[in-house]
Amino acid sequence: MKTWSEIAEIQPLASKIITNSIKKDRVSHAYLIHGERGTGKEEIAIILAKVLFCMDLNGIEPCNECINCKRIESHNHPDVHWIEPEGKSIKKEQVENLQKEFTYSGLESNRKVYVIKDADTLTVNASNRILKFLEEPTRQTTAIMITENSQAILPTIRSRCQIIDLKPLNPVSFQNKLLENGLKKQEAILFSALTNNLQEAIEWSKDQWFEEARKLVIQLVEMFSTKPEDVYLFIHSHLIPLLKERKDQEKFLDLLLLAFKDILYYHIGNENEPIFYQSTDVLLEKAAMSFSEEQIIDNLNAILKAKRKLKQNVQPTLVFEQLALQIQR
């Protein structure tokens, strides 16, 4: 997506809000763009930056051909600064370096833009540094923060930004795109529940990791009901070796969440096709018989809590051990 018209197809309200401000020459000094993975956050940030620097702007649309547009597209424009987490967080030193850059005049104009990816990972000290930027805005500076979890950002920062909430993509439309790209129906249903990014879903469908993780989720759910005493050994011997990176740990919890959602829907007689299990899977019926509705809801909440702990950098092994204890209860 490289134009506002393309953005408008999936995010009509967000596109309208931002383009109206462009037309009126009232671009905000700071935006907080919030939305799920694949909903267009980074694309919006790039197009907005292009609008501010494009050498051949066509109304509200950047030309996408001039040197400024091309450099912004490749994250190489000297006056458009990108900050991303180093490791698991954005640190104070990164923001200090940004502040140092902003003490100099723009290399090619007086305008400057900075984009903060995964803004919810700002440390407390880094957040306080960013807050100083936002408290003294200049017309020539635009901040764009993008996040999947705006509630994790300091209220004082949120209050100084124009918040742009992006709506989830239409799952049926997304599934059809996946089918057109060669995925099987069950794969399309599963991956559309995990991501809204087409290329990411296609890559994941070819990744053997997902097949292995899915098998382990099924084994883990079955073990909770049949051999709960073996769960800790299973976690250390099978899960921990597979889940070396935080992104893998989070994806595994997403799969476990989908599994328990299917079990809950089976309980309440939901007619929608299961996402994680096959509709005729005997394991789904077996799992549903092992947990009450109340237990399943408690388990779903426990998994969501575990995901939050991972984002807070709690030691992964401890997170999974605590989750196992909560589900066993």
mmCIF file of C-alpha atoms in Angstrom:
data_model
loop_
_atom_site.group_PDB
_atom_site.id
_atom_site.type_symbol
_atom_site.label_atom_id
_atom_site.label_comp_id
_atom_site.label_asym_id
_atom_site.label_seq_id
_atom_site.Cartn_x
_atom_site.Cartn_y
_atom_site.Cartn_z
ATOM 1 C CA MET A 1 0.000 0.000 0.000
ATOM 2 C CA LYS A 2 1.609 3.210 -1.211
ATOM 3 C CA THR A 3 -1.324 5.621 -1.587
ATOM 4 C CA TRP A 4 -4.126 6.944 0.588
ATOM 5 C CA SER A 5 -6.664 5.454 -1.811
ATOM 6 C CA GLU A 6 -5.206 1.999 -1.109
ATOM 7 C CA ILE A 7 -5.222 2.661 2.631
ATOM 8 C CA ALA A 8 -8.858 3.796 2.386
ATOM 9 C CA GLU A 9 -9.866 0.357 1.097
ATOM 10 C CA ILE A 10 -8.939 -1.309 4.394
ATOM 11 C CA GLN A 11 -8.884 1.642 6.838
ATOM 12 C CA PRO A 12 -11.438 4.174 5.532
ATOM 13 C CA LEU A 13 -11.861 6.116 8.785
ATOM 14 C CA ALA A 14 -8.148 6.416 9.545
ATOM 15 C CA SER A 15 -7.473 7.461 5.955
ATOM 16 C CA LYS A 16 -10.194 10.117 6.087
ATOM 17 C CA ILE A 17 -8.963 11.597 9.378
ATOM 18 C CA ILE A 18 -5.365 11.933 8.236
ATOM 19 C CA THR A 19 -6.070 13.099 4.674
ATOM 20 C CA ASN A 20 -8.494 15.751 5.940
ATOM 21 C CA SER A 21 -5.720 17.151 8.136
ATOM 22 C CA ILE A 22 -3.365 17.135 5.130
ATOM 23 C CA LYS A 23 -5.892 19.016 2.985
ATOM 24 C CA LYS A 24 -6.322 21.640 5.694
ATOM 25 C CA ASP A 25 -2.557 21.863 6.325
ATOM 26 C CA ARG A 26 -3.152 20.803 9.914
ATOM 27 C CA VAL A 27 -0.978 17.719 10.196
ATOM 28 C CA SER A 28 -0.672 16.884 13.890
ATOM 29 C CA HIS A 29 2.675 17.217 15.629
ATOM 30 C CA ALA A 30 2.227 13.662 16.971
ATOM 31 C CA TYR A 31 0.241 10.583 15.965
ATOM 32 C CA LEU A 32 -0.279 7.358 17.879
ATOM 33 C CA ILE A 33 -1.374 4.696 15.403
ATOM 34 C CA HIS A 34 -2.820 1.650 17.112
ATOM 35 C CA GLY A 35 -3.875 -1.582 15.450
ATOM 36 C CA GLU A 36 -3.333 -5.303 15.181
ATOM 37 C CA ARG A 37 -0.507 -6.822 13.171
ATOM 38 C CA GLY A 38 -0.955 -6.277 9.441
ATOM 39 C CA THR A 39 -3.608 -3.552 9.659
ATOM 40 C CA GLY A 40 -1.429 -0.964 7.908
ATOM 41 C CA LYS A 41 0.315 0.911 10.732
ATOM 42 C CA GLU A 42 3.762 1.137 9.162
ATOM 43 C CA GLU A 43 2.334 1.783 5.690
ATOM 44 C CA ILE A 44 0.388 4.769 7.035
ATOM 45 C CA ALA A 45 3.525 6.111 8.741
ATOM 46 C CA ILE A 46 5.513 5.832 5.512
ATOM 47 C CA ILE A 47 2.848 7.495 3.344
ATOM 48 C CA LEU A 48 2.435 10.340 5.835
ATOM 49 C CA ALA A 49 6.204 10.906 5.882
ATOM 50 C CA LYS A 50 6.240 10.894 2.078
ATOM 51 C CA VAL A 51 3.495 13.537 1.994
ATOM 52 C CA LEU A 52 5.643 15.808 4.183
ATOM 53 C CA PHE A 53 8.750 15.450 1.999
ATOM 54 C CA CYS A 54 7.455 14.559 -1.499
ATOM 55 C CA MET A 55 8.887 16.769 -4.260
ATOM 56 C CA ASP A 56 5.962 16.222 -6.621
ATOM 57 C CA LEU A 57 2.886 15.901 -4.404
ATOM 58 C CA ASN A 58 -0.390 15.301 -6.265
ATOM 59 C CA GLY A 59 -2.982 16.771 -3.930
ATOM 60 C CA ILE A 60 -2.790 14.473 -0.892
ATOM 61 C CA GLU A 61 -1.000 11.656 -2.719
ATOM 62 C CA PRO A 62 2.803 11.326 -2.746
ATOM 63 C CA CYS A 63 4.321 10.669 -6.167
ATOM 64 C CA ASN A 64 6.265 7.590 -4.956
ATOM 65 C CA GLU A 65 8.812 8.351 -7.682
ATOM 66 C CA CYS A 66 10.913 11.260 -6.446
ATOM 67 C CA ILE A 67 14.147 10.669 -4.561
ATOM 68 C CA ASN A 68 12.559 11.669 -1.239
ATOM 69 C CA CYS A 69 9.701 9.147 -1.600
ATOM 70 C CA LYS A 70 12.107 6.380 -2.559
ATOM 71 C CA ARG A 71 14.453 7.096 0.350
ATOM 72 C CA ILE A 72 11.579 7.170 2.829
ATOM 73 C CA GLU A 73 10.294 3.872 1.419
ATOM 74 C CA SER A 74 13.690 2.284 2.075
ATOM 75 C CA HIS A 75 14.115 3.996 5.491
ATOM 76 C CA ASN A 76 17.098 5.965 4.197
ATOM 77 C CA HIS A 77 15.892 9.582 4.298
ATOM 78 C CA PRO A 78 18.259 11.626 6.507
ATOM 79 C CA ASP A 79 15.441 13.643 8.098
ATOM 80 C CA VAL A 80 13.089 10.696 8.761
ATOM 81 C CA HIS A 81 14.354 8.859 11.819
ATOM 82 C CA TRP A 82 13.225 5.338 12.737
ATOM 83 C CA ILE A 83 13.441 3.942 16.246
ATOM 84 C CA GLU A 84 12.871 0.233 16.815
ATOM 85 C CA PRO A 85 13.375 -1.965 19.883
ATOM 86 C CA GLU A 86 16.936 -3.037 20.549
ATOM 87 C CA GLY A 87 16.355 -6.487 21.921
ATOM 88 C CA LYS A 88 13.033 -6.413 23.735
ATOM 89 C CA SER A 89 12.669 -2.682 24.403
ATOM 90 C CA ILE A 90 13.383 0.847 23.204
ATOM 91 C CA LYS A 91 15.968 2.235 25.574
ATOM 92 C CA LYS A 92 16.739 5.682 26.939
ATOM 93 C CA GLU A 93 20.019 5.822 25.003
ATOM 94 C CA GLN A 94 18.170 5.441 21.700
ATOM 95 C CA VAL A 95 15.940 8.407 22.507
ATOM 96 C CA GLU A 96 18.942 10.449 23.688
ATOM 97 C CA ASN A 97 20.603 9.830 20.318
ATOM 98 C CA LEU A 98 17.402 10.967 18.605
ATOM 99 C CA GLN A 99 17.338 14.138 20.712
ATOM 100 C CA LYS A 100 20.946 14.809 19.755
ATOM 101 C CA GLU A 101 20.057 14.469 16.067
ATOM 102 C CA PHE A 102 17.213 16.944 16.513
ATOM 103 C CA THR A 103 19.550 19.610 17.880
ATOM 104 C CA TYR A 104 21.031 19.872 14.380
ATOM 105 C CA SER A 105 19.296 21.511 11.450
ATOM 106 C CA GLY A 106 17.678 19.201 8.948
ATOM 107 C CA LEU A 107 20.110 18.019 6.324
ATOM 108 C CA GLU A 108 17.817 18.934 3.438
ATOM 109 C CA SER A 109 15.037 21.004 5.055
ATOM 110 C CA ASN A 110 13.948 22.244 8.452
ATOM 111 C CA ARG A 111 11.312 19.515 8.712
ATOM 112 C CA LYS A 112 11.972 16.359 10.688
ATOM 113 C CA VAL A 113 9.932 13.212 11.265
ATOM 114 C CA TYR A 114 10.561 10.405 13.706
ATOM 115 C CA VAL A 115 8.752 7.072 13.678
ATOM 116 C CA ILE A 116 8.746 4.854 16.775
ATOM 117 C CA LYS A 117 7.888 1.237 16.025
ATOM 118 C CA ASP A 118 6.479 -0.917 18.838
ATOM 119 C CA ALA A 119 6.112 2.204 20.958
ATOM 120 C CA ASP A 120 4.665 0.098 23.791
ATOM 121 C CA THR A 121 8.201 -1.269 24.381
ATOM 122 C CA LEU A 122 9.573 2.127 25.455
ATOM 123 C CA THR A 123 11.198 1.826 28.868
ATOM 124 C CA VAL A 124 10.038 4.246 31.575
ATOM 125 C CA ASN A 125 13.128 6.421 31.118
ATOM 126 C CA ALA A 126 12.772 6.368 27.335
ATOM 127 C CA SER A 127 9.084 7.294 27.654
ATOM 128 C CA ASN A 128 9.941 10.277 29.818
ATOM 129 C CA ARG A 129 12.487 11.424 27.229
ATOM 130 C CA ILE A 130 9.924 11.164 24.429
ATOM 131 C CA LEU A 131 7.437 13.061 26.557
ATOM 132 C CA LYS A 132 9.782 16.061 26.581
ATOM 133 C CA PHE A 133 9.708 16.078 22.780
ATOM 134 C CA LEU A 134 5.930 16.033 22.766
ATOM 135 C CA GLU A 135 5.560 18.748 25.397
ATOM 136 C CA GLU A 136 7.421 21.281 23.232
ATOM 137 C CA PRO A 137 6.190 20.591 19.688
ATOM 138 C CA THR A 138 7.377 22.603 16.707
ATOM 139 C CA ARG A 139 5.531 22.945 13.424
ATOM 140 C CA GLN A 140 8.455 21.396 11.597
ATOM 141 C CA THR A 141 8.528 18.189 13.673
ATOM 142 C CA THR A 142 6.144 15.260 13.368
ATOM 143 C CA ALA A 143 6.177 12.222 15.646
ATOM 144 C CA ILE A 144 4.548 8.975 14.523
ATOM 145 C CA MET A 145 4.278 6.186 17.068
ATOM 146 C CA ILE A 146 2.917 2.802 16.049
ATOM 147 C CA THR A 147 1.846 0.047 18.406
ATOM 148 C CA GLU A 148 -0.324 -3.016 18.875
ATOM 149 C CA ASN A 149 -0.922 -2.091 22.519
ATOM 150 C CA SER A 150 -1.624 1.593 23.079
ATOM 151 C CA GLN A 151 -2.744 0.979 26.669
ATOM 152 C CA ALA A 152 0.855 0.099 27.567
ATOM 153 C CA ILE A 153 1.945 3.635 26.670
ATOM 154 C CA LEU A 154 2.053 6.360 29.320
ATOM 155 C CA PRO A 155 -1.252 8.267 29.532
ATOM 156 C CA THR A 156 0.715 11.532 29.398
ATOM 157 C CA ILE A 157 2.104 10.502 26.015
ATOM 158 C CA ARG A 158 -1.268 9.342 24.678
ATOM 159 C CA SER A 159 -2.868 12.636 25.703
ATOM 160 C CA ARG A 160 -0.407 14.573 23.545
ATOM 161 C CA CYS A 161 -1.004 12.524 20.403
ATOM 162 C CA GLN A 162 -3.791 12.256 17.891
ATOM 163 C CA ILE A 163 -4.809 8.643 18.311
ATOM 164 C CA ILE A 164 -5.612 6.711 15.145
ATOM 165 C CA ASP A 165 -7.310 3.381 15.895
ATOM 166 C CA LEU A 166 -7.150 0.896 13.027
ATOM 167 C CA LYS A 167 -9.916 -1.665 12.666
ATOM 168 C CA PRO A 168 -9.169 -5.387 12.201
ATOM 169 C CA LEU A 169 -9.171 -6.578 8.613
ATOM 170 C CA ASN A 170 -12.138 -8.559 7.303
ATOM 171 C CA PRO A 171 -11.161 -12.206 8.031
ATOM 172 C CA VAL A 172 -13.241 -13.704 5.206
ATOM 173 C CA SER A 173 -11.682 -11.389 2.639
ATOM 174 C CA PHE A 174 -8.238 -12.192 3.996
ATOM 175 C CA GLN A 175 -8.915 -15.935 3.911
ATOM 176 C CA ASN A 176 -9.934 -15.671 0.254
ATOM 177 C CA LYS A 177 -6.624 -13.948 -0.527
ATOM 178 C CA LEU A 178 -4.784 -16.786 1.196
ATOM 179 C CA LEU A 179 -6.741 -19.373 -0.786
ATOM 180 C CA GLU A 180 -5.838 -17.517 -3.979
ATOM 181 C CA ASN A 181 -2.180 -17.828 -2.962
ATOM 182 C CA GLY A 182 -2.361 -21.597 -2.662
ATOM 183 C CA LEU A 183 -3.126 -22.206 1.014
ATOM 184 C CA LYS A 184 -5.558 -24.959 1.964
ATOM 185 C CA LYS A 185 -8.844 -23.932 3.569
ATOM 186 C CA GLN A 186 -7.907 -24.997 7.112
ATOM 187 C CA GLU A 187 -4.546 -23.256 6.768
ATOM 188 C CA ALA A 188 -6.254 -20.081 5.564
ATOM 189 C CA ILE A 189 -8.638 -20.145 8.538
ATOM 190 C CA LEU A 190 -5.806 -20.705 11.017
ATOM 191 C CA PHE A 191 -3.351 -18.135 9.664
ATOM 192 C CA SER A 192 -6.043 -15.499 9.204
ATOM 193 C CA ALA A 193 -6.644 -15.801 12.956
ATOM 194 C CA LEU A 194 -2.942 -15.246 13.666
ATOM 195 C CA THR A 195 -2.046 -12.371 11.330
ATOM 196 C CA ASN A 196 -3.495 -9.836 8.915
ATOM 197 C CA ASN A 197 -0.288 -9.666 6.894
ATOM 198 C CA LEU A 198 -0.589 -11.590 3.622
ATOM 199 C CA GLN A 199 3.116 -12.152 3.026
ATOM 200 C CA GLU A 200 3.668 -13.165 6.633
ATOM 201 C CA ALA A 201 0.834 -15.721 6.488
ATOM 202 C CA ILE A 202 2.236 -17.234 3.276
ATOM 203 C CA GLU A 203 5.713 -17.512 4.831
ATOM 204 C CA TRP A 204 4.304 -19.069 7.997
ATOM 205 C CA SER A 205 2.370 -21.656 5.985
ATOM 206 C CA LYS A 206 5.709 -22.900 4.605
ATOM 207 C CA ASP A 207 7.408 -22.930 8.010
ATOM 208 C CA GLN A 208 7.763 -26.381 9.573
ATOM 209 C CA TRP A 209 7.825 -24.691 12.981
ATOM 210 C CA PHE A 210 4.055 -24.157 12.874
ATOM 211 C CA GLU A 211 3.338 -27.801 12.168
ATOM 212 C CA GLU A 212 5.528 -28.849 15.080
ATOM 213 C CA ALA A 213 4.018 -26.191 17.377
ATOM 214 C CA ARG A 214 0.462 -27.251 16.475
ATOM 215 C CA LYS A 215 1.252 -30.881 17.384
ATOM 216 C CA LEU A 216 2.728 -29.785 20.708
ATOM 217 C CA VAL A 217 -0.353 -27.669 21.522
ATOM 218 C CA ILE A 218 -2.620 -30.677 20.943
ATOM 219 C CA GLN A 219 -0.359 -32.873 23.072
ATOM 220 C CA LEU A 220 -0.236 -30.261 25.828
ATOM 221 C CA VAL A 221 -4.028 -29.841 25.973
ATOM 222 C CA GLU A 222 -4.474 -33.605 26.086
ATOM 223 C CA MET A 223 -1.840 -33.929 28.788
ATOM 224 C CA PHE A 224 -3.615 -31.387 31.002
ATOM 225 C CA SER A 225 -6.634 -33.696 31.119
ATOM 226 C CA THR A 226 -4.936 -37.105 31.162
ATOM 227 C CA LYS A 227 -1.447 -36.753 32.666
ATOM 228 C CA PRO A 228 -1.188 -33.400 34.444
ATOM 229 C CA GLU A 229 1.734 -34.683 36.514
ATOM 230 C CA ASP A 230 3.844 -34.863 33.329
ATOM 231 C CA VAL A 231 3.172 -31.312 32.149
ATOM 232 C CA TYR A 232 6.287 -29.727 33.684
ATOM 233 C CA LEU A 233 8.555 -32.362 32.151
ATOM 234 C CA PHE A 234 6.796 -31.812 28.808
ATOM 235 C CA ILE A 235 7.374 -28.052 29.012
ATOM 236 C CA HIS A 236 11.101 -28.434 29.681
ATOM 237 C CA SER A 237 11.765 -31.279 27.259
ATOM 238 C CA HIS A 238 9.595 -30.143 24.319
ATOM 239 C CA LEU A 239 8.367 -26.553 24.590
ATOM 240 C CA ILE A 240 11.405 -24.665 25.833
ATOM 241 C CA PRO A 241 13.737 -26.092 23.135
ATOM 242 C CA LEU A 242 11.221 -25.083 20.435
ATOM 243 C CA LEU A 243 10.442 -21.635 21.840
ATOM 244 C CA LYS A 244 13.842 -19.967 21.882
ATOM 245 C CA GLU A 245 12.748 -16.507 20.723
ATOM 246 C CA ARG A 246 10.061 -14.305 22.265
ATOM 247 C CA LYS A 247 8.204 -14.124 18.961
ATOM 248 C CA ASP A 248 7.987 -17.939 18.948
ATOM 249 C CA GLN A 249 6.829 -17.974 22.561
ATOM 250 C CA GLU A 250 4.070 -15.480 21.741
ATOM 251 C CA LYS A 251 3.024 -17.398 18.613
ATOM 252 C CA PHE A 252 2.787 -20.618 20.628
ATOM 253 C CA LEU A 253 0.528 -18.905 23.163
ATOM 254 C CA ASP A 254 -1.592 -17.602 20.271
ATOM 255 C CA LEU A 255 -1.988 -21.193 19.038
ATOM 256 C CA LEU A 256 -2.867 -22.385 22.549
ATOM 257 C CA LEU A 257 -5.408 -19.563 22.823
ATOM 258 C CA LEU A 258 -7.050 -20.622 19.545
ATOM 259 C CA ALA A 259 -7.171 -24.243 20.715
ATOM 260 C CA PHE A 260 -9.053 -23.329 23.900
ATOM 261 C CA LYS A 261 -11.359 -21.011 21.942
ATOM 262 C CA ASP A 262 -12.312 -23.944 19.722
ATOM 263 C CA ILE A 263 -12.979 -26.050 22.801
ATOM 264 C CA LEU A 264 -15.172 -23.308 24.270
ATOM 265 C CA TYR A 265 -17.131 -22.886 21.012
ATOM 266 C CA TYR A 266 -17.665 -26.642 20.877
ATOM 267 C CA HIS A 267 -19.033 -26.470 24.432
ATOM 268 C CA ILE A 268 -21.566 -23.742 23.662
ATOM 269 C CA GLY A 269 -22.601 -25.188 20.308
ATOM 270 C CA ASN A 270 -21.121 -22.442 18.134
ATOM 271 C CA GLU A 271 -21.692 -23.418 14.505
ATOM 272 C CA ASN A 272 -18.604 -21.645 13.134
ATOM 273 C CA GLU A 273 -15.886 -23.909 11.815
ATOM 274 C CA PRO A 274 -13.053 -24.517 14.316
ATOM 275 C CA ILE A 275 -9.928 -22.468 13.739
ATOM 276 C CA PHE A 276 -7.279 -24.680 15.313
ATOM 277 C CA TYR A 277 -8.766 -28.158 15.225
ATOM 278 C CA GLN A 278 -10.433 -29.901 12.305
ATOM 279 C CA SER A 279 -14.250 -29.841 12.524
ATOM 280 C CA THR A 280 -14.322 -33.661 12.676
ATOM 281 C CA ASP A 281 -11.346 -33.971 15.016
ATOM 282 C CA VAL A 282 -12.110 -36.459 17.790
ATOM 283 C CA LEU A 283 -9.482 -34.665 19.901
ATOM 284 C CA LEU A 284 -11.713 -31.589 19.963
ATOM 285 C CA GLU A 285 -14.590 -33.574 21.429
ATOM 286 C CA LYS A 286 -12.253 -35.273 23.892
ATOM 287 C CA ALA A 287 -10.813 -31.936 25.034
ATOM 288 C CA ALA A 288 -14.284 -30.425 25.424
ATOM 289 C CA MET A 289 -15.241 -33.256 27.751
ATOM 290 C CA SER A 290 -12.184 -32.609 29.910
ATOM 291 C CA PHE A 291 -12.877 -28.958 30.762
ATOM 292 C CA SER A 292 -15.973 -27.138 31.976
ATOM 293 C CA GLU A 293 -16.951 -23.837 30.357
ATOM 294 C CA GLU A 294 -15.795 -21.990 33.475
ATOM 295 C CA GLN A 295 -12.419 -23.731 33.373
ATOM 296 C CA ILE A 296 -11.949 -22.904 29.697
ATOM 297 C CA ILE A 297 -12.683 -19.217 30.287
ATOM 298 C CA ASP A 298 -10.210 -19.210 33.180
ATOM 299 C CA ASN A 299 -7.636 -20.864 30.915
ATOM 300 C CA LEU A 300 -8.150 -18.247 28.197
ATOM 301 C CA ASN A 301 -7.582 -15.473 30.731
ATOM 302 C CA ALA A 302 -4.476 -17.251 32.027
ATOM 303 C CA ILE A 303 -3.018 -17.452 28.502
ATOM 304 C CA LEU A 304 -3.668 -13.744 27.903
ATOM 305 C CA LYS A 305 -1.982 -12.992 31.225
ATOM 306 C CA ALA A 306 1.016 -15.103 30.156
ATOM 307 C CA LYS A 307 1.305 -13.085 26.929
ATOM 308 C CA ARG A 308 1.386 -9.858 28.928
ATOM 309 C CA LYS A 309 4.146 -11.259 31.147
ATOM 310 C CA LEU A 310 6.264 -12.108 28.114
ATOM 311 C CA LYS A 311 5.941 -8.509 26.910
ATOM 312 C CA GLN A 312 7.051 -7.401 30.381
ATOM 313 C CA ASN A 313 10.212 -9.501 29.949
ATOM 314 C CA VAL A 314 9.350 -12.069 32.624
ATOM 315 C CA GLN A 315 11.579 -15.142 32.239
ATOM 316 C CA PRO A 316 9.821 -17.398 29.640
ATOM 317 C CA THR A 317 10.320 -20.683 31.501
ATOM 318 C CA LEU A 318 8.704 -19.163 34.590
ATOM 319 C CA VAL A 319 5.804 -17.837 32.475
ATOM 320 C CA PHE A 320 5.054 -21.280 31.043
ATOM 321 C CA GLU A 321 5.412 -23.005 34.418
ATOM 322 C CA GLN A 322 2.979 -20.550 36.028
ATOM 323 C CA LEU A 323 0.569 -20.944 33.107
ATOM 324 C CA ALA A 324 0.674 -24.737 33.482
ATOM 325 C CA LEU A 325 -0.102 -24.417 37.185
ATOM 326 C CA GLN A 326 -3.078 -22.123 36.483
ATOM 327 C CA ILE A 327 -4.524 -24.416 33.822
ATOM 328 C CA GLN A 328 -4.114 -27.478 36.047
ATOM 329 C CA ARG A 329 -6.226 -25.813 38.709
#
